[in-house]
PDB file of C-alpha atoms in Angstrom:
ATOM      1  CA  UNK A1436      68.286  70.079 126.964  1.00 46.00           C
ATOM      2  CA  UNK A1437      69.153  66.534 127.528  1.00 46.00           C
ATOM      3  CA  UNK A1438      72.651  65.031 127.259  1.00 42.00           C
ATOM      4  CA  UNK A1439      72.627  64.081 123.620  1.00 48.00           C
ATOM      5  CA  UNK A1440      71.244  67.602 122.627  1.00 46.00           C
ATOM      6  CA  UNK A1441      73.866  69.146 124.226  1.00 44.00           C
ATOM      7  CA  UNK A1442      76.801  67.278 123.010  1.00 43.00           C
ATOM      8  CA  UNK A1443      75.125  68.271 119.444  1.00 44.00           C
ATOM      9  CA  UNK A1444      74.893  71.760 120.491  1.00 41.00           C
ATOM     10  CA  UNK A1445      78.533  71.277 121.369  1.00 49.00           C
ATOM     11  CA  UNK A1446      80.351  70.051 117.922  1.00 50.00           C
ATOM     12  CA  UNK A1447      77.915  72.591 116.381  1.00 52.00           C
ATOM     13  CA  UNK A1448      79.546  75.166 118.686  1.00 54.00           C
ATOM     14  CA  UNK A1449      83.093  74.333 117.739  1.00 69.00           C
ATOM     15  CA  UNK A1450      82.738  73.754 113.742  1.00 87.00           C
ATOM     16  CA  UNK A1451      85.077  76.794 113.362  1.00 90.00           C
ATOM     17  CA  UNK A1452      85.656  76.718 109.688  1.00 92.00           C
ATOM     18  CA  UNK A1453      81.480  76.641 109.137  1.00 93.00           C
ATOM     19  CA  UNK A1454      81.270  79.662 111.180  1.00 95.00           C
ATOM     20  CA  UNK A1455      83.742  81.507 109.784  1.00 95.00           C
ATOM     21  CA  UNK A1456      82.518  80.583 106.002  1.00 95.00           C
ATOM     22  CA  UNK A1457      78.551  81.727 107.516  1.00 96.00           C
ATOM     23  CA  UNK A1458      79.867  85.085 108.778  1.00 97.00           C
ATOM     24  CA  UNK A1459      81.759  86.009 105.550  1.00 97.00           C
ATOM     25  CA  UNK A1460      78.516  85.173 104.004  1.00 96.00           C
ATOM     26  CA  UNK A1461      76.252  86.936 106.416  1.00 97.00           C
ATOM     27  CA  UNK A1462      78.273  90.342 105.987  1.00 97.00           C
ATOM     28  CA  UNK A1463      78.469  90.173 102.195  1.00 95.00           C
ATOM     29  CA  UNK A1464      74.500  89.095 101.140  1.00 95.00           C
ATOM     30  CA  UNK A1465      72.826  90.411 103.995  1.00 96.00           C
ATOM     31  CA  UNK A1466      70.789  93.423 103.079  1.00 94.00           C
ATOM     32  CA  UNK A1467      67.673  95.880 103.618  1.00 91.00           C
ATOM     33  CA  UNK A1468      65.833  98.330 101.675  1.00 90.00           C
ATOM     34  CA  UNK A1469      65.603 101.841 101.198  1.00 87.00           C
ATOM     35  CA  UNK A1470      62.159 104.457 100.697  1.00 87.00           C
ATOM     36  CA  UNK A1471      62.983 104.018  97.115  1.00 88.00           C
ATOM     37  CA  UNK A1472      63.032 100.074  97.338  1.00 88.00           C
ATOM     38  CA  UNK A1473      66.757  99.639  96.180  1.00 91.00           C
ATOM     39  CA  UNK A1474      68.903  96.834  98.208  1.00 93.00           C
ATOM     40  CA  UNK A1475      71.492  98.274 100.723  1.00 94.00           C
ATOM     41  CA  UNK A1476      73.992  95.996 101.985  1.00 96.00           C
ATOM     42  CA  UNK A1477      74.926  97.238 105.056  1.00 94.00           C
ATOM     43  CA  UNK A1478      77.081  95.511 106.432  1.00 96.00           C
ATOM     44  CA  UNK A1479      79.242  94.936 103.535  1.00 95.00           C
ATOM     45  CA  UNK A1480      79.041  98.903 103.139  1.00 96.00           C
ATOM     46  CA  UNK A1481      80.056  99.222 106.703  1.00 96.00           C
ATOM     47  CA  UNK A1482      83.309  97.133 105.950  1.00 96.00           C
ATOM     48  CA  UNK A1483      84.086  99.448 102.904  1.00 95.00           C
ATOM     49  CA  UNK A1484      84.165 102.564 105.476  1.00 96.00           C
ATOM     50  CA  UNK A1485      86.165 100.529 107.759  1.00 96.00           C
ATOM     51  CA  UNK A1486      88.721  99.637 105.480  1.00 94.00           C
ATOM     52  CA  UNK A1487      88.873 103.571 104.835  1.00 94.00           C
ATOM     53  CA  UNK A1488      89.019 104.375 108.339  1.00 93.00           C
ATOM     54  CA  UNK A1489      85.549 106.382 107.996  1.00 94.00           C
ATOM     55  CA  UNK A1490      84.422 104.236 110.502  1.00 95.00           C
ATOM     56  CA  UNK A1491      85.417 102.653 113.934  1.00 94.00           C
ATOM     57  CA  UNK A1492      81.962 100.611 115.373  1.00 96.00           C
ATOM     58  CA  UNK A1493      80.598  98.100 113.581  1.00 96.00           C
ATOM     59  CA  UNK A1494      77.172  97.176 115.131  1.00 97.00           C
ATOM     60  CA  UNK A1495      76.394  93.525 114.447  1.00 97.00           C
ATOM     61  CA  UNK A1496      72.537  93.488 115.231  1.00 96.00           C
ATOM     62  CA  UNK A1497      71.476  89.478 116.177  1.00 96.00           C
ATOM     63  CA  UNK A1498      68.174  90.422 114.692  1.00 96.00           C
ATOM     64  CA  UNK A1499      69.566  90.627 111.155  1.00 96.00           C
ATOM     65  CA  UNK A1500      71.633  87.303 112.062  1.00 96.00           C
ATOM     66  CA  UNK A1501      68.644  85.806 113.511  1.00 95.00           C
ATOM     67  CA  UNK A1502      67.074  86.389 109.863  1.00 95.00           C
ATOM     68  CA  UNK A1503      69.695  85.158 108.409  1.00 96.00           C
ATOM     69  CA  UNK A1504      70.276  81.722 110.056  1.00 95.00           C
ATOM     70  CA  UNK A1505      68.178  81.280 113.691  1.00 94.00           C
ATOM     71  CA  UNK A1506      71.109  78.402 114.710  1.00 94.00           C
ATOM     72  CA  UNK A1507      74.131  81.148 114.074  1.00 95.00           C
ATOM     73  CA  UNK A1508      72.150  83.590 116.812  1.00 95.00           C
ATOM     74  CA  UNK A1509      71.720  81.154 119.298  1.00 94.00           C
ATOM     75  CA  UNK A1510      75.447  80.260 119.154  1.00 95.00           C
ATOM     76  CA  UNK A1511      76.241  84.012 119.407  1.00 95.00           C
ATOM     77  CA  UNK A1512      74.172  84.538 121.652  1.00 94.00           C
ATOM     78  CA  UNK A1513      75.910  81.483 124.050  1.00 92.00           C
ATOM     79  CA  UNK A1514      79.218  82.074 123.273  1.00 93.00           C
ATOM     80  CA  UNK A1515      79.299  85.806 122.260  1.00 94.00           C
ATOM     81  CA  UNK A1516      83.015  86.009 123.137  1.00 90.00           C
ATOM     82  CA  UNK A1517      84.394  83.461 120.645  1.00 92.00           C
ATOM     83  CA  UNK A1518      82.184  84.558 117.911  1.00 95.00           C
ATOM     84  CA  UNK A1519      83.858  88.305 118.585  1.00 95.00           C
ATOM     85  CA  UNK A1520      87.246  87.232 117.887  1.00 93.00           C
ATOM     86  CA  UNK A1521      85.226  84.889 114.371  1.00 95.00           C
ATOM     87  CA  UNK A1522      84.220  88.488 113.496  1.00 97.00           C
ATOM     88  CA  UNK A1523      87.476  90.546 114.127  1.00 96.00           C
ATOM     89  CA  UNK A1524      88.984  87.624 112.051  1.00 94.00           C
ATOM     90  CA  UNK A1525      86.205  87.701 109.166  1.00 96.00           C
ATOM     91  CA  UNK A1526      86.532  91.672 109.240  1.00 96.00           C
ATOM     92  CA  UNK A1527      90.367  92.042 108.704  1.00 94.00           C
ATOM     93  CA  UNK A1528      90.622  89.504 105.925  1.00 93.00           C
ATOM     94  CA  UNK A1529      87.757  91.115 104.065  1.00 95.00           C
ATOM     95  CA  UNK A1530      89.555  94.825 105.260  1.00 94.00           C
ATOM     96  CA  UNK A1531      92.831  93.471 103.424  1.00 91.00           C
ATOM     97  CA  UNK A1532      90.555  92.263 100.298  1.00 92.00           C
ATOM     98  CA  UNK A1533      89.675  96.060 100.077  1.00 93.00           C
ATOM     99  CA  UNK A1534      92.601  98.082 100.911  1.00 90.00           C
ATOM    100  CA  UNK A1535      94.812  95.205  98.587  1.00 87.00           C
ATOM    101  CA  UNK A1536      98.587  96.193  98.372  1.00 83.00           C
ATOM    102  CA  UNK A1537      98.027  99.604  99.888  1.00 85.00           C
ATOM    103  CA  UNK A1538      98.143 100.956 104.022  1.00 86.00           C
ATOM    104  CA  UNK A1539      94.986 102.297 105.114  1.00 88.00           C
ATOM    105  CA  UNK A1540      94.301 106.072 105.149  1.00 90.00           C
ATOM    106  CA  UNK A1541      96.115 108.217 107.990  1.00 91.00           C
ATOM    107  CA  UNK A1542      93.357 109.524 109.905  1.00 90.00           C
ATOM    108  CA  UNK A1543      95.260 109.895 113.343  1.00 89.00           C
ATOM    109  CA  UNK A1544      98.588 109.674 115.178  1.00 90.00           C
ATOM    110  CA  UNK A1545      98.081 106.019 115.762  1.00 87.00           C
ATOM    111  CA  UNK A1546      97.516 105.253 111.998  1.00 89.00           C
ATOM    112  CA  UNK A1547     100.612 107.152 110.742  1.00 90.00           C
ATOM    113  CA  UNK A1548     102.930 105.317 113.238  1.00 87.00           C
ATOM    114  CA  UNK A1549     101.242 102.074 112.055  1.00 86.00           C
ATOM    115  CA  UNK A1550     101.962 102.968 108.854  1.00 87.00           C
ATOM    116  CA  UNK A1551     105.458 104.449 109.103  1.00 87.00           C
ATOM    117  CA  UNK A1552     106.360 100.782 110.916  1.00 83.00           C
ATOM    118  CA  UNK A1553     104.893  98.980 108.186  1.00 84.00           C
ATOM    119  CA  UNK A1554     106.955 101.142 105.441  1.00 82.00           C
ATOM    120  CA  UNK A1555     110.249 100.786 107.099  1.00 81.00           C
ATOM    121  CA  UNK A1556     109.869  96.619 107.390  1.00 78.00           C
ATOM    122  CA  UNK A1557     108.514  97.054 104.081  1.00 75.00           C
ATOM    123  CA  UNK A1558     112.079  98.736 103.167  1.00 77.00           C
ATOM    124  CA  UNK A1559     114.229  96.901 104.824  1.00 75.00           C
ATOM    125  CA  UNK A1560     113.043  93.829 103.214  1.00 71.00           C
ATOM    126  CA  UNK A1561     113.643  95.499 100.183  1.00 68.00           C
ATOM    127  CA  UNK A1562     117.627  96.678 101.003  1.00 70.00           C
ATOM    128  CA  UNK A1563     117.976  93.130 102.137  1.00 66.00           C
ATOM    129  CA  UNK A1564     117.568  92.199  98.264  1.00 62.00           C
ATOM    130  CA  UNK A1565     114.128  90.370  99.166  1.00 64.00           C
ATOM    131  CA  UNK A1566     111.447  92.408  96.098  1.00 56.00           C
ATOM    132  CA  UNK A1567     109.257  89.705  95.916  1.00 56.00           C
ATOM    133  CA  UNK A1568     107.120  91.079  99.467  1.00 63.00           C
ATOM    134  CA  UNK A1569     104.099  93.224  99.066  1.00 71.00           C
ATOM    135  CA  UNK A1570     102.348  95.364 102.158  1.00 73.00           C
ATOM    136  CA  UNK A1571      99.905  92.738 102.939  1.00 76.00           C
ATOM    137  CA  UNK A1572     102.968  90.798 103.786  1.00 76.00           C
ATOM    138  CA  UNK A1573     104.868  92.651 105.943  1.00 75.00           C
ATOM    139  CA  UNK A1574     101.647  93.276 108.246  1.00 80.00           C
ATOM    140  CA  UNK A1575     101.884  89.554 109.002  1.00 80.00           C
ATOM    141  CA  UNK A1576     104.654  90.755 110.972  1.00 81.00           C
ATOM    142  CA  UNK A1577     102.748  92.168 113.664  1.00 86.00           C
ATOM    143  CA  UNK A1578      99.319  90.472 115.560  1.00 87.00           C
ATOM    144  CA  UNK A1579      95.879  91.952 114.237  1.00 87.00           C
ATOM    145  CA  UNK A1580      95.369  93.097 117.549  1.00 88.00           C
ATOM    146  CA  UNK A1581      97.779  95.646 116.932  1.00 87.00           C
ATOM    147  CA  UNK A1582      96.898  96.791 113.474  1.00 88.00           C
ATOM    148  CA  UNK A1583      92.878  96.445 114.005  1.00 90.00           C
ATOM    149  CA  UNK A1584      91.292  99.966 113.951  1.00 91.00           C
ATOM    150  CA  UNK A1585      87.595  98.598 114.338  1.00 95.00           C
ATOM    151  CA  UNK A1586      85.610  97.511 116.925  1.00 95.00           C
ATOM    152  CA  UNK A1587      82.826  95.050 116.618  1.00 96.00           C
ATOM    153  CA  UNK A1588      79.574  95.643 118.801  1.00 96.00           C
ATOM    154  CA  UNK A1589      77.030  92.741 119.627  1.00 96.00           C
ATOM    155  CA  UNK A1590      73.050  94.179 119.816  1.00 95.00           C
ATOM    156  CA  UNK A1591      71.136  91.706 121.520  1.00 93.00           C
ATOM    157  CA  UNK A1592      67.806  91.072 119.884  1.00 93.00           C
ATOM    158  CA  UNK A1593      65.158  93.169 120.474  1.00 91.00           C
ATOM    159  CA  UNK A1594      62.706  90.223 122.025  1.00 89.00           C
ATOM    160  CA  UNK A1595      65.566  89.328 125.013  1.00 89.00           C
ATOM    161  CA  UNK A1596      64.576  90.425 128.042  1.00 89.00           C
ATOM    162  CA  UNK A1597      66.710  92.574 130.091  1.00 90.00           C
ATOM    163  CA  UNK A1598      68.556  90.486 133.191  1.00 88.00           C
ATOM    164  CA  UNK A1599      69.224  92.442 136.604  1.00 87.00           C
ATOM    165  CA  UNK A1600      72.234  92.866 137.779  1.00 85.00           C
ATOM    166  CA  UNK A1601      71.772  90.377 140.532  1.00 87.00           C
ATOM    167  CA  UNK A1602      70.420  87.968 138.132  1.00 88.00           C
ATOM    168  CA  UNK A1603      74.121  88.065 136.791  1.00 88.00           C
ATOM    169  CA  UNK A1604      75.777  84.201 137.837  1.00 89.00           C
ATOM    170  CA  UNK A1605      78.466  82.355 136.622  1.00 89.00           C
ATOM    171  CA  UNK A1606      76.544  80.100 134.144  1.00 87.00           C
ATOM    172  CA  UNK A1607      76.366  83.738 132.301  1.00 88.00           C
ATOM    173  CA  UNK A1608      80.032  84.237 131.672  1.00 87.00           C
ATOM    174  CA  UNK A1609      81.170  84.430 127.921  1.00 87.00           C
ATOM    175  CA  UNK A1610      76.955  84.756 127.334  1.00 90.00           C
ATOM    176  CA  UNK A1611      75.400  87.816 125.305  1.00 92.00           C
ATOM    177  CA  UNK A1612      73.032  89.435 128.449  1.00 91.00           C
ATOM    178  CA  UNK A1613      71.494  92.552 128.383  1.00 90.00           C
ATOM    179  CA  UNK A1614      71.783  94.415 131.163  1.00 89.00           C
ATOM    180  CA  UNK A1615      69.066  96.420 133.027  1.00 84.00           C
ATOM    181  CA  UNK A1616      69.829  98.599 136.124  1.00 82.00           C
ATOM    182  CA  UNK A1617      70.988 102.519 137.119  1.00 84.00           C
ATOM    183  CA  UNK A1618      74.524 103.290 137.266  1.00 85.00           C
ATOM    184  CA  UNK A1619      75.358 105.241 140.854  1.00 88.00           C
ATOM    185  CA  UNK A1620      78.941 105.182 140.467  1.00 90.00           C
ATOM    186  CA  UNK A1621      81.356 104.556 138.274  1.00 90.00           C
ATOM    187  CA  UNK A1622      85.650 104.239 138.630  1.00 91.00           C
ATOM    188  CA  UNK A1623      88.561 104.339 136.478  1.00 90.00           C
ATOM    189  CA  UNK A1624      88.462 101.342 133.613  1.00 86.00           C
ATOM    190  CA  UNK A1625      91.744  99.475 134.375  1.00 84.00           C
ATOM    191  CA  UNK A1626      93.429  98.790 130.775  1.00 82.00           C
ATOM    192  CA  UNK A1627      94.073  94.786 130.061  1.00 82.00           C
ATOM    193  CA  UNK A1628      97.055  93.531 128.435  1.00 84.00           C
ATOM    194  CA  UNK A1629      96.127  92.018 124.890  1.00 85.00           C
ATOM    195  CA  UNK A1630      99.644  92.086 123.378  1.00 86.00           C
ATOM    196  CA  UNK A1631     103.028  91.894 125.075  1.00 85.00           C
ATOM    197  CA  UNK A1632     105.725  93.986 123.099  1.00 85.00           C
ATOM    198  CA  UNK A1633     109.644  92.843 123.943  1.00 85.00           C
ATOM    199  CA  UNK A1634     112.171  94.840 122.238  1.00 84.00           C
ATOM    200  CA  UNK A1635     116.175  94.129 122.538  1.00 82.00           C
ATOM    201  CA  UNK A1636     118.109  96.819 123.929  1.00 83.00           C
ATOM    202  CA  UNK A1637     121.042  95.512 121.712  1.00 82.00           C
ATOM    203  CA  UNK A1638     119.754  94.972 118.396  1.00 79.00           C
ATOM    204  CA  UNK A1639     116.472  96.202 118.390  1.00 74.00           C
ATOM    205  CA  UNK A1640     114.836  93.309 117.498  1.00 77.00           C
ATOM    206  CA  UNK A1641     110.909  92.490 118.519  1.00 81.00           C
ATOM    207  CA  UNK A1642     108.862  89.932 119.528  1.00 83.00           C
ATOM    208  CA  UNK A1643     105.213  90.099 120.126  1.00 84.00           C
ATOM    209  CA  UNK A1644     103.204  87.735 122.144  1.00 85.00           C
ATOM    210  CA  UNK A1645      99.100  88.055 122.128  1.00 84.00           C
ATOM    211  CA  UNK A1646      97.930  87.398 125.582  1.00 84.00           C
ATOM    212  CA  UNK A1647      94.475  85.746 126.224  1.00 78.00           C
ATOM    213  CA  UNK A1648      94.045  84.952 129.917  1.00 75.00           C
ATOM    214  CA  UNK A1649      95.173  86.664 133.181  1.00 73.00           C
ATOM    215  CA  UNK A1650      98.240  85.047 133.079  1.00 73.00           C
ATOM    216  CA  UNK A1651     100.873  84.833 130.708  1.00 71.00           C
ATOM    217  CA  UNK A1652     104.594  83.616 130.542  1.00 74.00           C
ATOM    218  CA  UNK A1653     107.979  85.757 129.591  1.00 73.00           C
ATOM    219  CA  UNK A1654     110.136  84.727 126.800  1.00 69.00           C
ATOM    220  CA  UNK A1655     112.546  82.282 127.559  1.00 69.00           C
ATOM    221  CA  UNK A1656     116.045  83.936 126.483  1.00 63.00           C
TER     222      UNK A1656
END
């Protein structure tokens, strides 16, 4: 790939509103067929469990996408972390779309306390004389991270070789790789901070700040 190439491949890479429009369009048309020859949209029938909390994985196969539009796989493919967090974005706006002005189902512990802090903001907006606010609204309140009860799963395509593990470099970072080896041993997972939660003793009051590196800063008082 020569210079010029890549500074295409580059603005291509970065046209975030394209993407984002492609996706949307990619989980909505894209379908298969069944023994009896009838369309099944799967992916858009995947979102409709989601939103329902039937379902937690969403597996995003890069042989359907690679059907769909051969450019939009090979920008997954070299930047399969941004296009995760295109996806998570795509998947909660079309999530709201289903669920409208309602909370998901309670299916766990997790999703009642979601929903029980989404009621009470929803409440106090209300006792504050402000009726004009809707449930969609006061989840703006909190980052997605924190309300997102899916998870979205790259498979690589089924004609990419498997890499070693000491074929594993730097230039692979932020790359979708499939992995081939044995594991021997395995330790504890150490957990990763994705949103900082600060809370006033006084008043109670919260602010949330979404962490995307390794390092992060404190609120300022």
């Amino acid at each position: 790939m020569n210079v010029t190439d890549r500074m295409a491949f580059n603005k291509e890479g970065m046209d975030y509103d394209k993407h984002k429009a492609l996706i949307r369009e990619f989980i909505d048309t894209y379908y298969g067929t069944d023994e009896n020859g009838q369309k099944v949209f799967y992916y858009r029938e995947d979102i409709q469990r989601i939103a329902e909390r039937e379902q937690v994985a969403l597996y995003v196969n890069l042989d359907d996408i690679n059907r769909f539009d051969e450019s939009l796989a090979a920008l997954i493919e070299g930047n399969a972390r941004r296009f995760h967090q295109i996806f998570n974005e795509v998947i909660d706006e079309m999530v709201q779309e289903v669920l409208g002005d309602r909370q998901p189902p309670i299916r766990d512990a997790l999703d009642a306390f979601i929903f029980q802090r989404v009621y009470m903001d929803d409440q106090s907006k209300i006792n504050d004389g402000y009726l004009g606010g809707t449930i969609q609204e006061a989840r703006k309140k909190y980052p997605p991270q924190l309300l997102r009860r899916f998870e979205v799963i790259f498979k690589n395509r089924d004609a990419m070789k498997p890499v070693a593990v000491r074929d594993i470099k730097a230039s692979c970072v932020g790359k979708l790789v499939t992995v081939s080896g044995i594991v021997i041993r395995a330790t504890e997972v150490k957990p990763i901070v994705e949103v900082m939660t600060y809370a006033c003793d006084t008043c109670g009051a919260e602010i949330y700040q979404p962490v995307s590196s390794q390092f992060h800063c404190y609120p300022r008082r």
